[in-house]
Amino acid sequence: MYKPRFLTRNIFSGVGNLNVFSQNISNEVHPLKIEKALIVSKLSRYESEKRIYSNCSEHELEKILRKRGTNYEKLVSFHELHRNFENNLTETLNRFGTEVEVVNRYNLTEEKVDDADIIIPIGGDGTYLLASSRVRNNKKPVIGFNSDPSRSEGCLCLPSWCSLDIKKSLEKLQRGQFKWLMRNRIRTTIENNEGDMLNPKCLHDIKGYSLPTFQTGEKNVLPVLALNEVFMGETLSARVSHLQLRLNGSQDKTDLKCSGICVCTGTGSTSWHLSINRLSTQCIAELLRLIDLDSSEEKDGLAKSLSDLYNRNLMFAPEDKRMGYTIRDLISSGVWPNPKGIKPRGFATGVEVQSHCFEAMLVVDGGVSFPFNDGAIAKLEIRPEDALRTVVFKE
């Protein structure tokens, strides 16, 4: 039997000194001159409800929402908080001599994106993903503000202090007190049995909103790049996904039955990828109980340290040229997988997935989906020209 105190001491030390990844961020920075800024503002829940019940008066809308159990006062106050932040940011940019246009998902166009020097999403990560999906090169900066850092993390946005001090943030950008961070994105090419129909579908049921027409310039290349992840699997989650996986251009293919395949970037490694693969402290504690540690205090501390260590190592750098893949709920019994030996999680520079599903979708960043039924083949890769340009402030 091992000596738990020695093991625990080493684990605690390892967690304290752990550096999960080092960001290789470009230091070639010049002051950022912003003449035209496009603010992409989130659609608040209040605005969304007003669109759904567009024929109702304000009083009627309030009655409907209260009957549903919605806290109407909070709904309105969160909307006003976001709108005040939007006005504050616009006025501050104007004082810096910047021409500003404010749009939301309904009037965001490629022309407006092309015309701006910088894209500034305000809201949270959802709005950031929406705005960045309209930028298809690595030249135009996308720099986001979290309009309500007290209620959401907004991992893709600037740090919380930037939302509290917009003027200081813009001054840092003007002075060049930042580093460029190039977040790699996944390019997906689909070959299917349904011709060249790659019409995207919005997964969010928003009244009156339809996805704009995208142009890729390349046959069968999906019109959106994945900043977080690409997921492939049956639409009905209770149905098993039958997929064939090939990694890094190998001729070897593995037949799988699972709950789908998730392929992520370094940026997305902190999101769904982390949630799928995370080990809970409870799980580690159960394993340690099987080892029968003598001291419960030692056991609880070790379980927490081990889970933290494991989960932090699931994340990798946003500019990493590799993709992380996860085979979700891999069936490993009898003849599955075929052949045996594939790892349920790993890294790859190239991923190819062929669908043998009944009614499946390929979903980009949890918001846009494409049909991915029997016979369709998806090829995933990372190219430097597809990276998203954003910033990290110097300490």
Coordinates of C-alpha atoms in Angstrom, one line a residue:
M1 CA 0.0 0.0 0.0
Y2 CA 1.4 3.4 -1.0
K3 CA 2.0 6.2 1.4
P4 CA -0.7 8.8 0.9
R5 CA 1.0 11.7 2.6
F6 CA 3.9 11.6 0.3
L7 CA 1.6 11.3 -2.8
T8 CA -0.6 14.2 -1.6
R9 CA 2.4 16.5 -1.0
N10 CA 3.6 15.9 -4.5
I11 CA 0.1 16.4 -6.0
F12 CA -0.4 19.7 -4.1
S13 CA 3.0 20.9 -5.3
G14 CA 2.2 20.0 -8.9
V15 CA -1.1 21.9 -8.9
G16 CA 0.6 25.0 -7.6
N17 CA 3.3 25.0 -10.2
L18 CA 1.1 23.7 -13.1
N19 CA 1.3 25.8 -16.3
V20 CA -1.3 24.2 -18.6
F21 CA -0.2 26.0 -21.7
S22 CA 2.0 29.0 -22.7
Q23 CA 0.5 31.4 -25.2
N24 CA 2.7 32.1 -28.1
I25 CA 1.3 35.5 -28.7
S26 CA 2.7 37.9 -31.3
N27 CA 4.7 40.9 -29.8
E28 CA 4.6 42.8 -33.1
V29 CA 2.2 45.5 -31.9
H30 CA 1.5 49.0 -33.1
P31 CA -1.0 51.5 -31.7
L32 CA -4.4 50.5 -32.9
K33 CA -6.1 53.4 -34.9
I34 CA -9.8 52.9 -34.9
E35 CA -11.6 55.1 -37.4
K36 CA -14.7 52.9 -37.9
A37 CA -16.0 50.5 -35.3
L38 CA -18.9 48.1 -35.7
I39 CA -20.5 47.2 -32.4
V40 CA -22.4 43.9 -32.5
S41 CA -24.9 44.1 -29.6
K42 CA -26.5 41.1 -28.1
L43 CA -30.3 40.6 -28.4
S44 CA -31.5 40.8 -24.8
R45 CA -34.2 38.4 -23.5
Y46 CA -36.6 41.3 -23.2
E47 CA -36.1 42.2 -26.8
S48 CA -36.5 38.6 -27.9
E49 CA -39.8 38.4 -26.0
K50 CA -41.0 41.6 -27.6
R51 CA -40.4 40.1 -31.0
I52 CA -42.2 36.9 -30.2
Y53 CA -45.3 38.9 -28.9
S54 CA -44.9 41.8 -31.4
N55 CA -48.7 42.3 -31.5
C56 CA -49.0 42.8 -27.7
S57 CA -48.8 46.0 -25.8
E58 CA -46.3 46.5 -23.1
H59 CA -48.9 45.8 -20.4
E60 CA -50.1 42.6 -22.2
L61 CA -46.5 41.4 -22.6
E62 CA -45.9 41.9 -18.9
K63 CA -49.1 39.9 -18.0
I64 CA -48.0 37.0 -20.3
L65 CA -44.5 36.9 -18.8
R66 CA -45.6 37.1 -15.2
K67 CA -48.1 34.3 -15.8
R68 CA -45.2 32.2 -17.1
G69 CA -43.4 32.9 -13.9
T70 CA -40.8 35.3 -15.3
N71 CA -39.4 37.9 -13.0
Y72 CA -40.5 40.9 -15.2
E73 CA -38.6 43.5 -13.2
K74 CA -35.3 41.6 -13.6
L75 CA -35.9 41.0 -17.3
V76 CA -36.3 44.8 -17.9
S77 CA -33.5 45.8 -15.6
F78 CA -31.0 43.4 -17.3
H79 CA -32.1 44.8 -20.7
E80 CA -31.6 48.4 -19.5
L81 CA -28.2 47.5 -17.9
H82 CA -27.0 46.2 -21.3
R83 CA -28.4 49.1 -23.2
N84 CA -26.7 51.6 -20.8
F85 CA -23.4 49.7 -21.4
E86 CA -23.9 50.0 -25.1
N87 CA -24.5 53.7 -24.9
N88 CA -21.5 54.2 -22.7
L89 CA -19.2 52.3 -25.0
T90 CA -20.6 54.2 -28.1
E91 CA -20.1 57.6 -26.4
T92 CA -16.6 56.8 -25.3
L93 CA -15.6 55.7 -28.7
N94 CA -17.1 58.9 -30.2
R95 CA -15.0 60.9 -27.8
F96 CA -11.9 59.0 -29.1
G97 CA -12.8 60.2 -32.6
T98 CA -14.2 56.9 -33.8
E99 CA -17.2 56.6 -36.1
V100 CA -19.6 54.0 -34.6
E101 CA -22.4 51.9 -36.0
V102 CA -24.4 49.6 -33.7
V103 CA -26.1 46.4 -35.1
N104 CA -27.6 43.2 -33.8
R105 CA -28.1 39.8 -35.3
Y106 CA -31.0 41.1 -37.4
N107 CA -29.0 43.8 -39.3
L108 CA -25.5 42.4 -39.2
T109 CA -24.2 42.1 -42.8
E110 CA -21.0 41.2 -44.5
E111 CA -20.9 44.7 -46.0
K112 CA -20.9 46.3 -42.6
V113 CA -18.2 44.0 -41.3
D114 CA -16.0 44.7 -44.3
D115 CA -16.5 48.4 -43.9
A116 CA -15.3 48.5 -40.2
D117 CA -11.7 48.7 -38.9
I118 CA -12.7 46.7 -35.8
I119 CA -15.6 44.5 -34.7
I120 CA -16.7 44.9 -31.1
P121 CA -19.2 42.4 -29.8
I122 CA -20.9 43.4 -26.5
G123 CA -22.8 40.9 -24.4
G124 CA -21.2 37.6 -23.7
D125 CA -19.6 34.7 -25.5
G126 CA -22.7 34.0 -27.6
T127 CA -22.6 37.4 -29.1
Y128 CA -18.8 37.1 -29.6
L129 CA -19.3 33.9 -31.5
L130 CA -22.0 35.5 -33.6
A131 CA -19.8 38.5 -34.5
S132 CA -16.7 36.5 -35.2
S133 CA -18.6 34.1 -37.5
R134 CA -18.9 37.0 -39.9
V135 CA -15.1 37.6 -40.1
R136 CA -13.5 35.1 -42.4
N137 CA -9.9 36.3 -42.4
N138 CA -7.1 36.9 -39.9
K139 CA -6.8 40.6 -40.5
K140 CA -9.7 42.3 -38.9
P141 CA -9.6 42.5 -35.0
V142 CA -12.6 41.2 -33.0
I143 CA -12.4 42.6 -29.5
G144 CA -15.4 41.9 -27.2
F145 CA -16.7 43.5 -24.0
N146 CA -18.8 41.7 -21.4
S147 CA -21.8 44.0 -20.8
D148 CA -22.7 42.3 -17.5
P149 CA -19.6 40.6 -15.9
S150 CA -21.4 40.2 -12.6
R151 CA -23.7 37.6 -14.1
S152 CA -21.6 35.9 -16.9
E153 CA -18.0 35.0 -17.4
G154 CA -17.6 35.9 -21.0
C155 CA -14.3 34.0 -21.5
L156 CA -13.9 35.2 -25.0
C157 CA -14.3 38.9 -24.0
L158 CA -11.8 41.2 -22.4
P159 CA -11.3 40.9 -18.7
S160 CA -14.0 42.2 -16.4
W161 CA -12.1 45.3 -15.4
C162 CA -12.3 46.5 -19.0
S163 CA -16.1 46.6 -18.8
L164 CA -15.8 48.7 -15.7
D165 CA -13.3 51.1 -17.2
I166 CA -14.0 51.4 -20.9
K167 CA -11.9 54.5 -21.3
K168 CA -8.8 52.8 -19.9
S169 CA -9.3 49.8 -22.2
L170 CA -9.5 52.0 -25.3
E171 CA -6.5 54.0 -24.3
K172 CA -4.5 50.8 -24.0
L173 CA -5.6 49.8 -27.5
Q174 CA -4.7 53.2 -28.9
R175 CA -1.2 53.1 -27.3
G176 CA -0.5 49.6 -28.5
Q177 CA -0.3 48.2 -24.9
F178 CA -1.5 44.8 -26.0
K179 CA -0.4 41.7 -27.8
W180 CA -2.1 40.0 -30.7
L181 CA -3.7 36.7 -30.0
M182 CA -4.5 34.6 -33.1
R183 CA -7.2 32.1 -32.1
N184 CA -7.2 29.2 -34.6
R185 CA -10.5 28.1 -36.1
I186 CA -11.7 24.9 -37.8
R187 CA -12.4 24.9 -41.5
T188 CA -14.9 22.1 -42.5
T189 CA -15.4 20.6 -46.0
I190 CA -18.4 18.4 -46.5
E191 CA -18.9 15.8 -49.3
N192 CA -22.5 14.5 -49.3
N193 CA -25.0 12.6 -51.3
E194 CA -27.4 15.5 -51.6
G195 CA -25.4 17.5 -54.2
D196 CA -23.8 20.7 -53.0
M197 CA -26.6 21.8 -50.7
L198 CA -24.8 23.2 -47.7
N199 CA -27.6 25.5 -46.4
P200 CA -27.1 26.4 -42.8
K201 CA -29.8 26.2 -40.2
C202 CA -30.0 28.4 -37.1
L203 CA -30.5 26.2 -34.0
H204 CA -31.8 29.1 -31.9
D205 CA -35.5 29.7 -32.4
I206 CA -35.5 33.4 -32.8
K207 CA -38.6 34.9 -34.4
G208 CA -38.0 36.6 -37.7
Y209 CA -34.3 35.7 -37.8
S210 CA -32.7 33.7 -40.6
L211 CA -29.1 33.1 -41.4
P212 CA -27.6 35.4 -44.0
T213 CA -26.2 34.1 -47.3
F214 CA -22.5 33.3 -46.9
Q215 CA -19.9 33.0 -49.6
T216 CA -16.8 30.8 -49.2
G217 CA -15.3 30.8 -52.6
E218 CA -14.5 27.1 -52.4
K219 CA -16.8 24.2 -53.3
N220 CA -18.2 22.3 -50.4
V221 CA -16.4 24.4 -47.8
L222 CA -18.9 25.3 -45.0
P223 CA -19.6 29.1 -44.9
V224 CA -18.7 29.3 -41.2
L225 CA -15.5 28.7 -39.3
A226 CA -15.6 27.0 -35.9
L227 CA -14.0 29.1 -33.1
N228 CA -15.0 26.7 -30.4
E229 CA -16.0 23.3 -31.8
V230 CA -17.6 21.1 -34.5
F231 CA -20.0 18.4 -33.3
M232 CA -21.3 15.5 -35.4
G233 CA -24.0 13.2 -34.3
E234 CA -27.7 12.1 -34.5
T235 CA -30.2 14.9 -34.0
L236 CA -32.1 12.8 -31.5
S237 CA -29.8 12.4 -28.6
A238 CA -31.3 9.1 -27.5
R239 CA -30.3 7.5 -30.9
V240 CA -26.8 6.0 -31.3
S241 CA -24.5 7.8 -33.7
H242 CA -22.8 5.4 -36.2
L243 CA -19.7 7.2 -37.5
Q244 CA -16.4 6.3 -39.1
L245 CA -13.3 8.2 -38.0
R246 CA -10.0 8.8 -39.7
L247 CA -7.2 10.8 -38.1
N248 CA -4.2 12.7 -39.6
G249 CA -4.6 11.5 -43.1
S250 CA -4.2 7.9 -42.2
Q251 CA -5.7 5.2 -44.4
D252 CA -6.9 3.4 -41.2
K253 CA -10.6 4.0 -40.4
T254 CA -12.4 3.1 -37.2
D255 CA -16.1 2.3 -37.1
L256 CA -17.7 3.8 -34.1
K257 CA -21.0 3.7 -32.2
C258 CA -21.2 6.6 -29.7
S259 CA -23.2 9.7 -28.8
G260 CA -21.3 11.8 -31.4
I261 CA -17.9 13.3 -32.0
C262 CA -16.8 16.7 -30.8
V263 CA -13.7 18.3 -32.4
C264 CA -12.5 21.5 -30.7
T265 CA -9.9 24.3 -31.0
G266 CA -7.7 25.5 -28.1
T267 CA -10.3 28.2 -27.6
G268 CA -13.1 25.6 -27.4
S269 CA -11.0 23.4 -25.1
T270 CA -12.3 25.5 -22.1
S271 CA -15.9 25.0 -23.2
W272 CA -17.8 21.8 -24.3
H273 CA -14.6 19.8 -24.6
L274 CA -13.9 20.5 -20.9
S275 CA -17.4 19.7 -19.9
I276 CA -17.5 16.4 -21.7
N277 CA -14.2 15.1 -20.3
R278 CA -14.2 16.7 -16.9
L279 CA -13.5 14.4 -13.9
S280 CA -15.5 15.5 -10.8
T281 CA -14.0 15.5 -7.3
Q282 CA -16.7 13.0 -6.4
C283 CA -15.4 10.6 -9.0
I284 CA -11.8 10.9 -7.8
A285 CA -13.0 10.5 -4.2
E286 CA -14.8 7.3 -5.1
L287 CA -11.6 5.9 -6.6
L288 CA -9.7 6.8 -3.5
R289 CA -12.2 5.1 -1.3
L290 CA -11.4 1.9 -3.2
I291 CA -7.8 2.4 -2.4
D292 CA -8.9 2.8 1.3
L293 CA -6.9 5.8 2.4
D294 CA -6.6 5.9 6.2
S295 CA -7.2 9.7 6.6
S296 CA -10.5 11.2 5.3
E297 CA -8.9 14.6 5.4
E298 CA -6.0 13.4 3.3
K299 CA -8.4 11.7 0.9
D300 CA -10.7 14.7 0.4
G301 CA -7.8 17.0 -0.3
L302 CA -6.1 14.6 -2.7
A303 CA -9.4 14.1 -4.6
K304 CA -9.8 17.8 -5.1
S305 CA -6.2 18.3 -6.2
L306 CA -6.3 15.4 -8.6
S307 CA -9.5 16.5 -10.3
D308 CA -8.2 20.1 -10.6
L309 CA -4.9 18.8 -12.1
Y310 CA -6.7 16.5 -14.6
N311 CA -9.3 19.1 -15.7
R312 CA -6.7 21.9 -16.2
N313 CA -4.7 19.6 -18.5
L314 CA -7.8 19.2 -20.7
M315 CA -7.3 22.8 -21.9
F316 CA -4.8 23.9 -24.5
A317 CA -3.7 27.1 -26.2
P318 CA -6.0 29.1 -28.5
E319 CA -3.3 29.3 -31.1
D320 CA -2.4 25.6 -31.0
K321 CA -2.4 24.1 -34.6
R322 CA -3.9 20.9 -33.3
M323 CA -7.5 20.0 -32.8
G324 CA -8.8 18.1 -29.8
Y325 CA -11.2 15.3 -30.6
T326 CA -13.6 13.5 -28.2
I327 CA -15.7 10.4 -29.0
R328 CA -18.6 11.0 -26.7
D329 CA -19.9 7.9 -24.8
L330 CA -17.9 5.5 -26.9
I331 CA -19.5 2.0 -27.0
S332 CA -16.7 -0.4 -26.2
S333 CA -18.1 -3.9 -26.2
G334 CA -18.3 -6.9 -28.6
V335 CA -17.1 -5.8 -32.0
W336 CA -17.2 -2.0 -31.2
P337 CA -15.1 0.0 -32.0
N338 CA -13.8 -1.8 -35.1
P339 CA -10.9 -2.2 -35.1
K340 CA -10.1 -1.9 -31.4
G341 CA -7.5 0.5 -29.9
I342 CA -8.7 4.0 -30.7
K343 CA -8.4 6.5 -27.9
P344 CA -11.7 8.2 -26.9
R345 CA -9.9 11.5 -26.6
G346 CA -6.8 12.9 -28.3
F347 CA -5.2 15.4 -30.7
A348 CA -5.1 15.6 -34.5
T349 CA -4.0 17.9 -37.2
G350 CA -6.6 16.5 -39.6
V351 CA -9.9 14.8 -38.8
E352 CA -12.2 13.0 -41.3
V353 CA -15.6 11.7 -40.2
Q354 CA -18.0 9.8 -42.4
S355 CA -21.6 9.5 -41.3
H356 CA -23.7 6.3 -41.2
C357 CA -26.4 8.1 -39.2
F358 CA -30.1 8.2 -39.8
E359 CA -30.9 11.8 -39.2
A360 CA -27.7 13.7 -38.1
M361 CA -26.4 17.2 -38.0
L362 CA -23.0 18.8 -38.1
V363 CA -23.1 21.7 -35.7
V364 CA -20.6 24.7 -35.6
D365 CA -20.2 26.5 -32.3
G366 CA -23.5 25.3 -31.0
G367 CA -25.5 27.7 -33.2
V368 CA -25.4 26.7 -36.9
S369 CA -26.1 23.2 -38.2
F370 CA -25.8 21.3 -41.5
P371 CA -27.3 18.0 -42.6
F372 CA -24.9 15.1 -41.9
N373 CA -26.6 11.9 -42.9
D374 CA -25.6 8.5 -44.2
G375 CA -22.7 8.8 -46.6
A376 CA -21.7 12.4 -45.9
I377 CA -18.0 13.0 -45.2
A378 CA -16.6 15.9 -43.2
K379 CA -13.0 16.9 -43.3
L380 CA -11.8 19.2 -40.6
E381 CA -8.5 21.2 -40.6
I382 CA -6.9 24.3 -39.2
R383 CA -5.3 26.9 -41.6
P384 CA -3.4 30.0 -40.4
E385 CA -5.4 32.3 -42.8
D386 CA -8.6 31.3 -40.9
A387 CA -7.4 32.4 -37.5
L388 CA -9.3 35.1 -35.6
R389 CA -7.3 38.2 -34.6
T390 CA -7.9 39.4 -31.1
V391 CA -5.9 41.0 -28.2
V392 CA -4.5 40.3 -24.8
F393 CA -3.6 43.2 -22.6
K394 CA -0.1 43.3 -21.2
E395 CA 0.1 42.9 -17.5

